[in-house]
């Protein structure tokens, strides 16, 4: 009974802290602008199955893709066991989901195998981070803290798998001959014979308890670290994929405010008078101008750097890094959010997302080739923010690079980005012959 | 002995005044009309349309910029004004089907104009040519291009943006005997460096230019022709070949030019 009370108290504490973290993030979401109406649920579900559960985009890099997919699928199966541990902890039961019978055996059996697979994958990941000098894991946007963050998450997952296996091994050694023994343990059964043979019952009980508590407490700790870590994607990537931008990647979003204005200009009679709203600012210059989708993208970015490694500007040594756009956006909201919540929208810290975090030089280097978008394993759209910041520079500040200003003037005056007369448009067709 | 025939390009306004309405609008684009190198592509495509008796017309002096570079340079206002103006022109001639020789125009018409009420069947010239060749088999003389090893560079706005990887490759396979794939290609392909309004400005400082890197990847295939399907890609790859001092040995042709050659027109 005592164990149940202690467990329930710890669980409650975990949920309270987690709830607070989510509430904070929810309040930041409320500062953002609308993105799009969430419809087309069938298509979204399909995308969730393909990209998230099927891990289709992560496999664009076959080896690390497979490693990640195995960790993810393992996570899904093992999580069911974690839910059971919570039930057991509160209700004082043993292997409460055992009532599921054959289904339970499949879940626990595959979870047991996955524990070893995940353990090995994590060791490979740690090796890649600590030993191999992989370009993708460096970059100006990745500070020491990002690296520590990665190592911490990998270490926690490693310990989670060790304790899970320890718990299963002790469970097999203790109860395999008992009538109410639940589950199948293909790996732990074998390990148990290997490592726990001949250990007295009392000590096995302790091994089981220690691993049980270690495992569940690590889950509680991990869950509460996540909202403050780049590994928040454990929570946000599924929603992020479900809430993917469904329009073709080449399409840029239409600014509705501008549309109303242009319609009025082109056809003053037909256009409707726009509702007298407060004057909108065009584009994005700071965290409060981004949409909820941009913010969700930034929270979901796990800084894997696949976007940056395929970016043509980045590959040729230019300052742009699509990953940095996401890292900076998240960092700026973390700084800007509390100011806005405490002091209202007039709060001013003399800083902005643009220039203080992301420079015009980075923004103008983007070719909008969409390699980053195609590559991102969880459908983040980096060029959308880049374009919105360009819009701010051009529409609010009239700050386009000189040659682009010339190009824009040419379109305005001649209907072409080059300074040629519209009268010369058919010159290509003069004296045109073909062989017959 | 081949004979030369003068071609007259049908213009929408002329046909309209005669009460005629062609099936397709051939959208030439600013590069197709003004860029000296890309004018050759425009001519090649016009020859192909004439050769296959396609019912088409161009807008001529009524054509203007789609607004694509303005939008990508952040000037949404100018983009929208261009878009509404172009849609108005299309409305005048009741245009339903558009063929473009520029993936940027293609993308804008297909994906962005619907927000302004402009809904069209938009066809990139590589797809249109592929359909023509399929509908009229046996016209191409594959021997003409036999000497070339052809590598195709995927334009971002055709490939990644609109998923068109196959039509250009199918066309090349119909006119050539040897085709090569650049590493990386299709959805992994490297940009030529000109999209997103980069065409109209110097690149930001870096270690090298994107077009140089892409040209190097194309040259690594050992191809003697780099085939492109976009005016910007053509400018960039041509510059890349010059920078690599390979312009005498390796040629850069648009898909339309290759087909015109293979048709002997």
CSV table of N, CA, C and O in Angstrom, one decimal, chain A residues 37-117:
chain,number,residue,atom,x,y,z
A,37,UNK,N,-6.8,26.6,-42.0
A,37,UNK,CA,-7.9,25.8,-41.4
A,37,UNK,C,-7.5,24.3,-41.4
A,37,UNK,O,-7.1,23.8,-42.5
A,38,UNK,N,-7.7,23.6,-40.3
A,38,UNK,CA,-7.3,22.2,-40.3
A,38,UNK,C,-8.5,21.3,-40.9
A,38,UNK,O,-9.5,21.1,-40.2
A,39,UNK,N,-8.4,21.0,-42.1
A,39,UNK,CA,-9.4,20.1,-42.7
A,39,UNK,C,-8.7,19.0,-43.5
A,39,UNK,O,-7.5,18.7,-43.2
A,40,UNK,N,-9.3,18.3,-44.4
A,40,UNK,CA,-8.7,17.2,-45.1
A,40,UNK,C,-8.1,16.1,-44.2
A,40,UNK,O,-6.9,15.7,-44.3
A,41,UNK,N,-8.9,15.7,-43.2
A,41,UNK,CA,-8.4,14.7,-42.2
A,41,UNK,C,-8.0,13.4,-42.8
A,41,UNK,O,-7.0,12.8,-42.3
A,42,UNK,N,-8.6,13.0,-43.8
A,42,UNK,CA,-8.2,11.7,-44.4
A,42,UNK,C,-6.8,11.8,-45.0
A,42,UNK,O,-6.0,10.9,-44.7
A,43,UNK,N,-6.5,12.9,-45.7
A,43,UNK,CA,-5.2,13.1,-46.3
A,43,UNK,C,-4.2,13.2,-45.1
A,43,UNK,O,-3.0,12.7,-45.2
A,44,UNK,N,-4.5,13.9,-44.1
A,44,UNK,CA,-3.6,14.1,-42.9
A,44,UNK,C,-3.3,12.7,-42.3
A,44,UNK,O,-2.2,12.5,-41.9
A,45,UNK,N,-4.4,11.9,-42.1
A,45,UNK,CA,-4.2,10.6,-41.5
A,45,UNK,C,-3.2,9.8,-42.3
A,45,UNK,O,-2.3,9.1,-41.8
A,46,UNK,N,-3.4,9.9,-43.6
A,46,UNK,CA,-2.6,9.1,-44.6
A,46,UNK,C,-1.1,9.6,-44.4
A,46,UNK,O,-0.2,8.8,-44.4
A,47,UNK,N,-0.9,10.9,-44.3
A,47,UNK,CA,0.4,11.5,-44.2
A,47,UNK,C,1.1,11.0,-42.8
A,47,UNK,O,2.2,10.7,-42.8
A,48,UNK,N,0.2,10.9,-41.8
A,48,UNK,CA,0.7,10.5,-40.5
A,48,UNK,C,1.2,9.0,-40.6
A,48,UNK,O,2.2,8.7,-40.0
A,49,UNK,N,0.4,8.2,-41.3
A,49,UNK,CA,0.7,6.8,-41.4
A,49,UNK,C,2.0,6.6,-42.2
A,49,UNK,O,2.9,5.9,-41.8
A,50,UNK,N,2.1,7.4,-43.3
A,50,UNK,CA,3.2,7.2,-44.2
A,50,UNK,C,4.5,7.8,-43.6
A,50,UNK,O,5.5,7.1,-43.5
A,51,UNK,N,4.4,9.1,-43.3
A,51,UNK,CA,5.7,9.8,-42.9
A,51,UNK,C,6.0,9.6,-41.4
A,51,UNK,O,7.2,9.4,-41.1
A,52,UNK,N,5.0,9.5,-40.5
A,52,UNK,CA,5.4,9.3,-39.1
A,52,UNK,C,5.5,7.9,-38.8
A,52,UNK,O,6.6,7.4,-38.5
A,53,UNK,N,4.4,7.1,-38.9
A,53,UNK,CA,4.5,5.7,-38.5
A,53,UNK,C,5.4,4.9,-39.5
A,53,UNK,O,6.1,4.0,-39.1
A,54,UNK,N,5.2,5.2,-40.7
A,54,UNK,CA,6.0,4.5,-41.7
A,54,UNK,C,7.4,5.0,-41.8
A,54,UNK,O,8.3,4.4,-42.5
A,55,UNK,N,7.7,6.2,-41.2
A,55,UNK,CA,9.1,6.8,-41.2
A,55,UNK,C,9.6,6.9,-42.6
A,55,UNK,O,10.8,6.8,-42.9
A,56,UNK,N,8.7,7.2,-43.6
A,56,UNK,CA,9.1,7.2,-45.0
A,56,UNK,C,10.3,8.1,-45.3
A,56,UNK,O,11.2,7.8,-46.1
A,57,UNK,N,10.2,9.3,-44.7
A,57,UNK,CA,11.2,10.3,-45.1
A,57,UNK,C,12.6,10.1,-44.4
A,57,UNK,O,13.6,10.4,-44.9
A,58,UNK,N,12.5,9.5,-43.2
A,58,UNK,CA,13.8,9.2,-42.5
A,58,UNK,C,14.6,8.2,-43.3
A,58,UNK,O,15.8,8.2,-43.2
A,59,UNK,N,13.9,7.4,-44.1
A,59,UNK,CA,14.7,6.4,-44.9
A,59,UNK,C,15.4,6.9,-46.1
A,59,UNK,O,16.0,6.2,-46.8
A,60,UNK,N,15.2,8.3,-46.3
A,60,UNK,CA,16.0,8.9,-47.4
A,60,UNK,C,17.5,8.7,-47.1
A,60,UNK,O,18.3,8.8,-48.0
A,61,UNK,N,17.8,8.5,-45.9
A,61,UNK,CA,19.2,8.2,-45.5
A,61,UNK,C,19.1,6.8,-44.9
A,61,UNK,O,18.8,6.6,-43.7
A,62,UNK,N,19.4,5.8,-45.7
A,62,UNK,CA,19.1,4.4,-45.4
A,62,UNK,C,19.6,3.9,-44.0
A,62,UNK,O,18.8,3.4,-43.2
A,63,UNK,N,20.9,4.1,-43.8
A,63,UNK,CA,21.4,3.5,-42.5
A,63,UNK,C,20.9,4.1,-41.3
A,63,UNK,O,20.3,3.5,-40.4
A,64,UNK,N,21.1,5.4,-41.1
A,64,UNK,CA,20.7,6.1,-39.9
A,64,UNK,C,19.1,6.1,-39.9
A,64,UNK,O,18.5,6.1,-38.8
A,65,UNK,N,18.6,6.1,-41.1
A,65,UNK,CA,17.1,6.0,-41.2
A,65,UNK,C,16.6,4.7,-40.5
A,65,UNK,O,15.6,4.8,-39.7
A,66,UNK,N,17.2,3.6,-40.9
A,66,UNK,CA,16.8,2.3,-40.3
A,66,UNK,C,17.0,2.3,-38.8
A,66,UNK,O,16.1,1.9,-38.0
A,67,UNK,N,18.1,2.9,-38.3
A,67,UNK,CA,18.4,2.9,-36.9
A,67,UNK,C,17.3,3.7,-36.2
A,67,UNK,O,16.7,3.3,-35.2
A,68,UNK,N,16.9,4.9,-36.8
A,68,UNK,CA,15.9,5.7,-36.2
A,68,UNK,C,14.6,5.1,-36.2
A,68,UNK,O,13.8,5.1,-35.2
A,69,UNK,N,14.2,4.4,-37.3
A,69,UNK,CA,12.9,3.8,-37.4
A,69,UNK,C,12.8,2.7,-36.4
A,69,UNK,O,11.7,2.5,-35.7
A,70,UNK,N,13.9,1.9,-36.2
A,70,UNK,CA,13.8,0.8,-35.2
A,70,UNK,C,13.6,1.4,-33.8
A,70,UNK,O,12.8,0.9,-33.0
A,71,UNK,N,14.3,2.5,-33.5
A,71,UNK,CA,14.1,3.2,-32.2
A,71,UNK,C,12.7,3.6,-32.0
A,71,UNK,O,12.0,3.4,-31.0
A,72,UNK,N,12.2,4.2,-33.1
A,72,UNK,CA,10.8,4.8,-33.0
A,72,UNK,C,9.8,3.6,-32.8
A,72,UNK,O,8.9,3.7,-32.0
A,73,UNK,N,9.9,2.6,-33.7
A,73,UNK,CA,8.9,1.5,-33.6
A,73,UNK,C,9.1,0.8,-32.2
A,73,UNK,O,8.1,0.4,-31.6
A,74,UNK,N,10.3,0.7,-31.7
A,74,UNK,CA,10.5,0.1,-30.4
A,74,UNK,C,9.8,1.0,-29.3
A,74,UNK,O,9.2,0.5,-28.4
A,75,UNK,N,10.0,2.3,-29.5
A,75,UNK,CA,9.4,3.2,-28.5
A,75,UNK,C,7.9,3.0,-28.5
A,75,UNK,O,7.3,3.0,-27.4
A,76,UNK,N,7.2,2.8,-29.6
A,76,UNK,CA,5.8,2.6,-29.7
A,76,UNK,C,5.4,1.4,-28.9
A,76,UNK,O,4.4,1.4,-28.1
A,77,UNK,N,6.1,0.3,-29.1
A,77,UNK,CA,5.7,-1.0,-28.4
A,77,UNK,C,6.0,-0.9,-26.9
A,77,UNK,O,5.2,-1.3,-26.1
A,78,UNK,N,7.2,-0.3,-26.6
A,78,UNK,CA,7.7,-0.3,-25.2
A,78,UNK,C,6.8,0.6,-24.4
A,78,UNK,O,6.5,0.4,-23.2
A,79,UNK,N,6.3,1.7,-25.0
A,79,UNK,CA,5.4,2.6,-24.3
A,79,UNK,C,4.2,1.9,-23.7
A,79,UNK,O,3.7,2.3,-22.7
A,80,UNK,N,3.7,0.9,-24.5
A,80,UNK,CA,2.5,0.2,-23.9
A,80,UNK,C,2.9,-0.5,-22.6
A,80,UNK,O,2.1,-0.5,-21.6
A,81,UNK,N,4.1,-1.0,-22.5
A,81,UNK,CA,4.6,-1.6,-21.3
A,81,UNK,C,4.7,-0.6,-20.2
A,81,UNK,O,4.4,-0.8,-19.0
A,82,UNK,N,5.1,0.7,-20.6
A,82,UNK,CA,5.2,1.7,-19.6
A,82,UNK,C,3.8,2.1,-19.0
A,82,UNK,O,3.7,2.4,-17.8
A,83,UNK,N,2.8,2.1,-19.9
A,83,UNK,CA,1.5,2.4,-19.4
A,83,UNK,C,1.1,1.3,-18.4
A,83,UNK,O,0.5,1.6,-17.3
A,84,UNK,N,1.4,0.1,-18.7
A,84,UNK,CA,1.1,-1.0,-17.8
A,84,UNK,C,1.8,-0.8,-16.4
A,84,UNK,O,1.2,-1.0,-15.3
A,85,UNK,N,3.0,-0.3,-16.5
A,85,UNK,CA,3.8,0.0,-15.2
A,85,UNK,C,3.1,1.0,-14.4
A,85,UNK,O,3.1,0.9,-13.1
A,86,UNK,N,2.5,2.0,-15.0
A,86,UNK,CA,1.8,3.1,-14.3
A,86,UNK,C,0.6,2.5,-13.7
A,86,UNK,O,0.3,2.7,-12.5
A,87,UNK,N,-0.1,1.6,-14.4
A,87,UNK,CA,-1.3,1.0,-13.8
A,87,UNK,C,-0.9,0.1,-12.6
A,87,UNK,O,-1.5,0.2,-11.6
A,88,UNK,N,0.1,-0.7,-12.8
A,88,UNK,CA,0.6,-1.5,-11.7
A,88,UNK,C,1.0,-0.7,-10.5
A,88,UNK,O,0.7,-1.0,-9.4
A,89,UNK,N,1.7,0.4,-10.8
A,89,UNK,CA,2.2,1.3,-9.7
A,89,UNK,C,1.0,1.8,-8.9
A,89,UNK,O,1.1,1.9,-7.7
A,90,UNK,N,0.0,2.3,-9.6
A,90,UNK,CA,-1.1,2.9,-8.9
A,90,UNK,C,-2.0,1.9,-8.2
A,90,UNK,O,-2.4,2.0,-7.1
A,91,UNK,N,-2.3,0.8,-9.0
A,91,UNK,CA,-3.3,-0.2,-8.5
A,91,UNK,C,-2.7,-1.3,-7.7
A,91,UNK,O,-3.4,-2.1,-7.1
A,92,UNK,N,-1.4,-1.4,-7.7
A,92,UNK,CA,-0.7,-2.4,-6.9
A,92,UNK,C,-0.8,-3.8,-7.5
A,92,UNK,O,-0.7,-4.8,-6.9
A,93,UNK,N,-1.0,-3.8,-8.9
A,93,UNK,CA,-1.2,-5.1,-9.6
A,93,UNK,C,0.2,-5.5,-10.1
A,93,UNK,O,1.2,-4.8,-10.0
A,94,UNK,N,0.2,-6.7,-10.7
A,94,UNK,CA,1.4,-7.2,-11.3
A,94,UNK,C,1.1,-7.5,-12.8
A,94,UNK,O,0.2,-8.3,-13.1
A,95,UNK,N,1.7,-6.8,-13.7
A,95,UNK,CA,1.5,-7.1,-15.1
A,95,UNK,C,0.0,-7.0,-15.4
A,95,UNK,O,-0.5,-8.0,-15.9
A,96,UNK,N,-0.6,-5.9,-15.1
A,96,UNK,CA,-2.0,-5.7,-15.2
A,96,UNK,C,-2.6,-6.0,-16.6
A,96,UNK,O,-3.7,-6.5,-16.8
A,97,UNK,N,-1.8,-5.7,-17.7
A,97,UNK,CA,-2.3,-5.9,-19.0
A,97,UNK,C,-2.2,-7.4,-19.5
A,97,UNK,O,-2.6,-7.7,-20.6
A,98,UNK,N,-1.7,-8.2,-18.6
A,98,UNK,CA,-1.7,-9.7,-18.9
A,98,UNK,C,-3.0,-10.3,-19.3
A,98,UNK,O,-3.0,-11.2,-20.1
A,99,UNK,N,-4.1,-9.6,-18.9
A,99,UNK,CA,-5.4,-10.1,-19.3
A,99,UNK,C,-5.6,-10.1,-20.8
A,99,UNK,O,-6.5,-10.8,-21.3
A,100,UNK,N,-4.7,-9.4,-21.5
A,100,UNK,CA,-4.9,-9.3,-23.0
A,100,UNK,C,-4.4,-10.6,-23.7
A,100,UNK,O,-4.7,-10.8,-24.9
A,101,UNK,N,-3.8,-11.5,-22.9
A,101,UNK,CA,-3.5,-12.8,-23.4
A,101,UNK,C,-2.5,-12.8,-24.5
A,101,UNK,O,-1.4,-12.2,-24.4
A,102,UNK,N,-2.9,-13.4,-25.6
A,102,UNK,CA,-1.9,-13.5,-26.8
A,102,UNK,C,-1.4,-12.2,-27.3
A,102,UNK,O,-0.2,-12.0,-27.6
A,103,UNK,N,-2.3,-11.2,-27.3
A,103,UNK,CA,-1.9,-9.8,-27.7
A,103,UNK,C,-0.8,-9.3,-26.8
A,103,UNK,O,0.2,-8.7,-27.3
A,104,UNK,N,-1.0,-9.6,-25.5
A,104,UNK,CA,0.0,-9.1,-24.5
A,104,UNK,C,1.4,-9.8,-24.8
A,104,UNK,O,2.4,-9.1,-24.8
A,105,UNK,N,1.3,-11.1,-25.1
A,105,UNK,CA,2.6,-11.8,-25.4
A,105,UNK,C,3.3,-11.2,-26.6
A,105,UNK,O,4.5,-11.0,-26.6
A,106,UNK,N,2.5,-10.8,-27.6
A,106,UNK,CA,3.2,-10.1,-28.8
A,106,UNK,C,3.8,-8.8,-28.4
A,106,UNK,O,4.9,-8.5,-28.7
A,107,UNK,N,3.0,-8.0,-27.6
A,107,UNK,CA,3.5,-6.7,-27.3
A,107,UNK,C,4.7,-6.8,-26.4
A,107,UNK,O,5.8,-6.1,-26.7
A,108,UNK,N,4.7,-7.6,-25.4
A,108,UNK,CA,5.8,-7.7,-24.4
A,108,UNK,C,7.0,-8.4,-25.1
A,108,UNK,O,8.1,-7.9,-24.9
A,109,UNK,N,6.7,-9.4,-25.9
A,109,UNK,CA,7.7,-10.1,-26.5
A,109,UNK,C,8.5,-9.2,-27.5
A,109,UNK,O,9.7,-9.2,-27.5
A,110,UNK,N,7.8,-8.5,-28.3
A,110,UNK,CA,8.5,-7.6,-29.3
A,110,UNK,C,9.1,-6.4,-28.5
A,110,UNK,O,10.2,-6.0,-28.9
A,111,UNK,N,8.5,-6.0,-27.4
A,111,UNK,CA,9.1,-4.9,-26.6
A,111,UNK,C,10.5,-5.4,-26.1
A,111,UNK,O,11.5,-4.6,-26.0
A,112,UNK,N,10.5,-6.6,-25.7
A,112,UNK,CA,11.7,-7.2,-25.1
A,112,UNK,C,12.8,-7.3,-26.1
A,112,UNK,O,14.0,-6.9,-25.9
A,113,UNK,N,12.5,-7.7,-27.4
A,113,UNK,CA,13.5,-7.7,-28.5
A,113,UNK,C,13.9,-6.3,-28.8
A,113,UNK,O,15.1,-6.0,-29.0
A,114,UNK,N,12.9,-5.4,-28.9
A,114,UNK,CA,13.2,-4.0,-29.3
A,114,UNK,C,14.1,-3.4,-28.3
A,114,UNK,O,14.9,-2.5,-28.6
A,115,UNK,N,14.0,-3.7,-27.0
A,115,UNK,CA,14.8,-3.1,-26.0
A,115,UNK,C,16.3,-3.3,-26.4
A,115,UNK,O,17.1,-2.4,-26.2
A,116,UNK,N,16.7,-4.5,-26.8
A,116,UNK,CA,18.0,-4.8,-27.2
A,116,UNK,C,18.4,-4.0,-28.5
A,116,UNK,O,19.5,-3.4,-28.6
A,117,UNK,N,17.5,-4.0,-29.5
A,117,UNK,CA,17.7,-3.3,-30.7
A,117,UNK,C,17.9,-1.8,-30.5
A,117,UNK,O,18.9,-1.2,-31.0
